[in-house]
Amino acid sequence: MKRFLLLLTGTIVLCFSLSIVVAANGAVMYSVYRNDIVVDGDVSEWTLEYPNRISGDNPDWYAYEGRELSERKPSEFSGTLYSAWNEDFLYFCGVIQDNDVSWTEFWNCDYFGLYFDALGVTSPGDPAWMDGHIWAHFRINPDGQIPPGSKEVRAKDDYMGRSGHEQIPGSKVEVIFTDGGYVFEVVIPWKELAFLDEPYESREIPFRILAYEVDILLTYPITSQYFWGARLEQHHEEFWNMGTLKLVK
């Protein structure tokens, strides 16, 4: 009996240690508690804490398709993302350099995708890989939205039953174009992200970011997909092996 308890204890300690190693090696983005953010495209009220830099020097960003970030000049595509939260909403903002902001149709325009796993129950190969997942996406140029000019954040075939590219209620994105790119702010209500409990300090959420970048070269577009989180090897893997969004105060 003592031998069994020692073996069981050792197994628990080993598993716990391994879980710490996995978490420590994963990509983490911090979201800061704020109650005063107004989503209007002006990011001056942000404290700009815990930057998530889109750069070839940041090992947590990977090219899944197209040009590597390290192959690009910062003026071509780079930037910094931030996050904030409170009891009702989750916010993101970005300060982006982009010397070629595309203005084309729905799938051939610059956009960002935010992936959330509310339940954390799936793994590679799991037939229920969509359970608990929300994929929120927004176009940088509202004229590339459906319908054109709308500023909502959309969800595609997600866990809450939204089909196609349906608006997430209460969401909003505002973009201001600058000489060298653009800035954006996004707000999404917590209740629309399928979480089963309220947000709280130190909470860790499986999370991933997609930056979809289109370059117009001569008469045809060249697309690149950049993901923050673990490196992707196959389609739909963006819903597995995510990074972590950690809520802090």
CSV table of C-alpha atoms in Angstrom, one decimal:
chain,number,residue,atom,x,y,z
A,1,MET,CA,0.0,0.0,0.0
A,2,LYS,CA,2.8,2.4,0.9
A,3,ARG,CA,4.6,1.6,-2.3
A,4,PHE,CA,1.4,2.3,-4.3
A,5,LEU,CA,0.9,5.7,-2.5
A,6,LEU,CA,4.5,6.6,-3.2
A,7,LEU,CA,4.1,5.7,-6.9
A,8,LEU,CA,0.8,7.6,-7.1
A,9,THR,CA,2.4,10.7,-5.4
A,10,GLY,CA,5.3,10.6,-7.7
A,11,THR,CA,3.0,10.3,-10.7
A,12,ILE,CA,1.0,13.4,-9.6
A,13,VAL,CA,4.2,15.4,-9.0
A,14,LEU,CA,5.5,14.4,-12.4
A,15,CYS,CA,2.3,15.3,-14.2
A,16,PHE,CA,2.1,18.6,-12.3
A,17,SER,CA,5.7,19.4,-13.2
A,18,LEU,CA,5.1,18.6,-16.9
A,19,SER,CA,2.1,20.9,-16.9
A,20,ILE,CA,4.2,23.7,-15.6
A,21,VAL,CA,6.8,23.2,-18.3
A,22,VAL,CA,4.2,23.2,-21.0
A,23,ALA,CA,2.6,26.3,-19.7
A,24,ALA,CA,5.9,28.1,-19.3
A,25,ASN,CA,6.9,27.3,-22.9
A,26,GLY,CA,3.6,28.5,-24.4
A,27,ALA,CA,2.9,31.9,-25.8
A,28,VAL,CA,1.2,34.3,-23.3
A,29,MET,CA,-0.6,37.6,-23.9
A,30,TYR,CA,-1.6,39.7,-21.0
A,31,SER,CA,-5.0,41.6,-20.8
A,32,VAL,CA,-5.1,44.5,-18.3
A,33,TYR,CA,-8.2,45.4,-16.3
A,34,ARG,CA,-9.7,48.7,-17.5
A,35,ASN,CA,-13.1,50.4,-17.1
A,36,ASP,CA,-12.5,53.5,-19.1
A,37,ILE,CA,-11.9,52.4,-22.7
A,38,VAL,CA,-14.1,54.0,-25.4
A,39,VAL,CA,-13.9,52.2,-28.7
A,40,ASP,CA,-13.5,55.0,-31.2
A,41,GLY,CA,-10.2,54.2,-32.9
A,42,ASP,CA,-8.3,56.6,-30.7
A,43,VAL,CA,-5.9,54.5,-28.6
A,44,SER,CA,-4.5,57.4,-26.6
A,45,GLU,CA,-6.3,56.2,-23.4
A,46,TRP,CA,-4.6,52.9,-23.5
A,47,THR,CA,-1.6,52.5,-21.1
A,48,LEU,CA,0.1,50.2,-23.7
A,49,GLU,CA,1.2,47.7,-21.1
A,50,TYR,CA,2.3,44.1,-22.1
A,51,PRO,CA,2.8,44.7,-25.8
A,52,ASN,CA,2.5,41.7,-28.2
A,53,ARG,CA,4.8,42.7,-31.1
A,54,ILE,CA,4.1,41.4,-34.6
A,55,SER,CA,7.7,41.0,-35.7
A,56,GLY,CA,10.1,38.5,-37.1
A,57,ASP,CA,12.0,38.9,-33.8
A,58,ASN,CA,9.0,37.6,-31.8
A,59,PRO,CA,9.2,33.8,-31.8
A,60,ASP,CA,5.5,33.5,-30.9
A,61,TRP,CA,4.5,34.7,-34.4
A,62,TYR,CA,4.6,32.3,-37.3
A,63,ALA,CA,4.0,32.5,-41.0
A,64,TYR,CA,1.5,29.7,-42.0
A,65,GLU,CA,1.3,30.9,-45.6
A,66,GLY,CA,3.1,33.5,-47.6
A,67,ARG,CA,6.2,35.6,-46.7
A,68,GLU,CA,8.0,35.2,-43.4
A,69,LEU,CA,7.8,38.2,-41.1
A,70,SER,CA,11.6,38.2,-41.0
A,71,GLU,CA,11.6,38.7,-44.8
A,72,ARG,CA,9.6,41.9,-44.6
A,73,LYS,CA,10.6,45.5,-43.8
A,74,PRO,CA,8.8,46.8,-40.7
A,75,SER,CA,7.1,49.4,-42.9
A,76,GLU,CA,5.5,46.6,-45.0
A,77,PHE,CA,3.8,44.9,-42.1
A,78,SER,CA,4.6,45.0,-38.4
A,79,GLY,CA,3.0,46.4,-35.3
A,80,THR,CA,1.9,45.9,-31.7
A,81,LEU,CA,-1.2,44.5,-30.1
A,82,TYR,CA,-2.7,45.1,-26.6
A,83,SER,CA,-5.6,43.7,-24.7
A,84,ALA,CA,-7.8,44.9,-21.8
A,85,TRP,CA,-10.8,43.5,-19.9
A,86,ASN,CA,-13.5,44.2,-17.3
A,87,GLU,CA,-16.5,42.3,-16.0
A,88,ASP,CA,-18.5,42.9,-19.2
A,89,PHE,CA,-16.2,43.3,-22.1
A,90,LEU,CA,-12.9,42.1,-23.7
A,91,TYR,CA,-10.9,44.7,-25.6
A,92,PHE,CA,-8.1,44.7,-28.1
A,93,CYS,CA,-6.2,47.5,-29.9
A,94,GLY,CA,-3.5,47.5,-32.5
A,95,VAL,CA,-0.9,50.0,-33.8
A,96,ILE,CA,0.0,48.7,-37.2
A,97,GLN,CA,2.6,49.6,-39.9
A,98,ASP,CA,1.4,48.6,-43.3
A,99,ASN,CA,2.3,50.4,-46.5
A,100,ASP,CA,-0.2,48.5,-48.6
A,101,VAL,CA,-3.6,48.3,-46.9
A,102,SER,CA,-5.8,46.3,-49.3
A,103,TRP,CA,-9.3,47.5,-50.3
A,104,THR,CA,-10.7,44.5,-52.1
A,105,GLU,CA,-13.3,41.8,-51.5
A,106,PHE,CA,-14.2,39.9,-48.3
A,107,TRP,CA,-11.5,37.2,-48.5
A,108,ASN,CA,-8.9,39.4,-50.2
A,109,CYS,CA,-8.6,42.2,-47.7
A,110,ASP,CA,-6.5,42.7,-44.6
A,111,TYR,CA,-8.2,41.3,-41.5
A,112,PHE,CA,-7.6,39.9,-38.0
A,113,GLY,CA,-9.0,36.8,-36.4
A,114,LEU,CA,-9.3,36.2,-32.7
A,115,TYR,CA,-9.7,32.5,-31.6
A,116,PHE,CA,-11.1,31.6,-28.1
A,117,ASP,CA,-11.6,28.2,-26.6
A,118,ALA,CA,-14.2,28.6,-23.8
A,119,LEU,CA,-14.3,24.9,-22.7
A,120,GLY,CA,-10.8,23.7,-23.4
A,121,VAL,CA,-12.0,20.2,-24.1
A,122,THR,CA,-10.6,19.4,-27.5
A,123,SER,CA,-7.3,18.1,-28.8
A,124,PRO,CA,-5.8,17.3,-32.2
A,125,GLY,CA,-7.9,14.7,-34.0
A,126,ASP,CA,-10.9,15.2,-31.6
A,127,PRO,CA,-14.1,14.9,-33.7
A,128,ALA,CA,-15.6,17.6,-31.5
A,129,TRP,CA,-12.9,20.1,-32.4
A,130,MET,CA,-15.3,23.0,-32.6
A,131,ASP,CA,-16.8,22.5,-29.1
A,132,GLY,CA,-16.3,25.7,-27.1
A,133,HIS,CA,-14.6,27.6,-29.9
A,134,ILE,CA,-15.3,31.1,-31.1
A,135,TRP,CA,-13.6,32.6,-34.1
A,136,ALA,CA,-14.1,36.4,-34.2
A,137,HIS,CA,-12.8,38.3,-37.2
A,138,PHE,CA,-12.9,41.9,-38.4
A,139,ARG,CA,-11.9,43.6,-41.6
A,140,ILE,CA,-9.5,46.5,-41.5
A,141,ASN,CA,-11.3,48.3,-44.3
A,142,PRO,CA,-15.1,48.3,-43.4
A,143,ASP,CA,-15.8,48.3,-47.2
A,144,GLY,CA,-14.4,44.8,-47.3
A,145,GLN,CA,-17.1,43.7,-44.7
A,146,ILE,CA,-20.4,42.0,-45.3
A,147,PRO,CA,-22.3,44.2,-45.8
A,148,PRO,CA,-19.9,46.9,-47.0
A,149,GLY,CA,-19.2,49.6,-44.5
A,150,SER,CA,-20.2,47.7,-41.4
A,151,LYS,CA,-17.9,47.8,-38.4
A,152,GLU,CA,-19.1,44.7,-36.5
A,153,VAL,CA,-17.0,41.8,-35.4
A,154,ARG,CA,-18.1,38.6,-37.2
A,155,ALA,CA,-18.1,35.0,-36.1
A,156,LYS,CA,-17.9,32.0,-38.5
A,157,ASP,CA,-19.7,28.7,-37.7
A,158,ASP,CA,-18.9,28.9,-34.1
A,159,TYR,CA,-19.9,27.1,-30.9
A,160,MET,CA,-22.8,29.5,-30.1
A,161,GLY,CA,-24.6,28.5,-33.3
A,162,ARG,CA,-23.7,31.6,-35.4
A,163,SER,CA,-23.5,30.5,-39.0
A,164,GLY,CA,-21.8,32.0,-42.0
A,165,HIS,CA,-20.3,35.3,-41.0
A,166,GLU,CA,-22.8,36.5,-38.5
A,167,GLN,CA,-22.3,39.6,-36.4
A,168,ILE,CA,-21.4,39.1,-32.7
A,169,PRO,CA,-24.0,41.1,-30.8
A,170,GLY,CA,-22.6,44.1,-29.0
A,171,SER,CA,-19.3,43.9,-30.8
A,172,LYS,CA,-17.6,46.8,-32.6
A,173,VAL,CA,-14.4,47.7,-34.4
A,174,GLU,CA,-13.1,51.1,-35.2
A,175,VAL,CA,-10.1,51.8,-37.5
A,176,ILE,CA,-8.2,55.0,-38.1
A,177,PHE,CA,-5.8,55.0,-41.0
A,178,THR,CA,-2.5,56.8,-40.6
A,179,ASP,CA,0.3,57.8,-43.0
A,180,GLY,CA,2.1,54.5,-42.5
A,181,GLY,CA,-0.7,52.1,-41.7
A,182,TYR,CA,-3.6,52.1,-39.2
A,183,VAL,CA,-4.7,51.8,-35.6
A,184,PHE,CA,-7.8,49.8,-34.4
A,185,GLU,CA,-9.9,49.1,-31.3
A,186,VAL,CA,-12.2,46.2,-30.8
A,187,VAL,CA,-14.7,45.3,-28.1
A,188,ILE,CA,-16.5,42.0,-27.6
A,189,PRO,CA,-19.0,41.2,-24.8
A,190,TRP,CA,-17.9,38.4,-22.5
A,191,LYS,CA,-21.3,36.7,-22.7
A,192,GLU,CA,-20.9,36.3,-26.5
A,193,LEU,CA,-17.7,34.2,-26.1
A,194,ALA,CA,-19.4,31.1,-24.6
A,195,PHE,CA,-17.5,31.2,-21.3
A,196,LEU,CA,-19.4,29.4,-18.5
A,197,ASP,CA,-18.3,31.8,-15.7
A,198,GLU,CA,-17.4,35.4,-15.2
A,199,PRO,CA,-14.0,36.9,-15.9
A,200,TYR,CA,-11.6,37.2,-13.0
A,201,GLU,CA,-8.0,38.2,-12.3
A,202,SER,CA,-5.4,35.6,-13.2
A,203,ARG,CA,-7.8,33.7,-15.4
A,204,GLU,CA,-6.0,31.9,-18.3
A,205,ILE,CA,-7.9,31.5,-21.6
A,206,PRO,CA,-6.8,29.4,-24.6
A,207,PHE,CA,-6.3,32.0,-27.3
A,208,ARG,CA,-4.8,32.6,-30.7
A,209,ILE,CA,-4.5,35.5,-33.1
A,210,LEU,CA,-4.5,35.5,-37.0
A,211,ALA,CA,-3.2,38.5,-39.0
A,212,TYR,CA,-4.3,38.1,-42.6
A,213,GLU,CA,-2.2,40.3,-44.8
A,214,VAL,CA,-2.8,41.0,-48.5
A,215,ASP,CA,-0.2,42.7,-50.7
A,216,ILE,CA,-1.3,44.0,-54.1
A,217,LEU,CA,1.6,43.4,-56.5
A,218,LEU,CA,1.0,44.6,-60.0
A,219,THR,CA,-2.5,43.3,-60.8
A,220,TYR,CA,-2.7,40.3,-58.4
A,221,PRO,CA,-2.8,39.9,-54.6
A,222,ILE,CA,-0.3,38.0,-52.6
A,223,THR,CA,-1.7,36.7,-49.2
A,224,SER,CA,0.2,35.9,-46.0
A,225,GLN,CA,-1.2,34.4,-42.8
A,226,TYR,CA,0.5,35.1,-39.6
A,227,PHE,CA,-0.5,33.3,-36.4
A,228,TRP,CA,0.4,34.1,-32.8
A,229,GLY,CA,0.7,30.9,-30.7
A,230,ALA,CA,2.1,27.5,-31.5
A,231,ARG,CA,3.3,26.8,-35.0
A,232,LEU,CA,0.6,25.4,-37.3
A,233,GLU,CA,1.2,22.3,-39.5
A,234,GLN,CA,-2.3,21.7,-40.9
A,235,HIS,CA,-5.7,23.3,-41.4
A,236,HIS,CA,-7.9,23.7,-38.3
A,237,GLU,CA,-4.9,23.3,-36.0
A,238,GLU,CA,-5.4,26.9,-35.1
A,239,PHE,CA,-8.1,25.6,-32.8
A,240,TRP,CA,-5.6,23.3,-31.0
A,241,ASN,CA,-2.4,24.1,-29.2
A,242,MET,CA,-3.4,27.7,-28.6
A,243,GLY,CA,-1.5,30.3,-26.7
A,244,THR,CA,-2.9,31.9,-23.5
A,245,LEU,CA,-4.6,35.1,-22.8
A,246,LYS,CA,-4.1,35.9,-19.1
A,247,LEU,CA,-6.2,38.5,-17.3
A,248,VAL,CA,-4.3,40.7,-14.9
A,249,LYS,CA,-4.9,43.9,-12.8
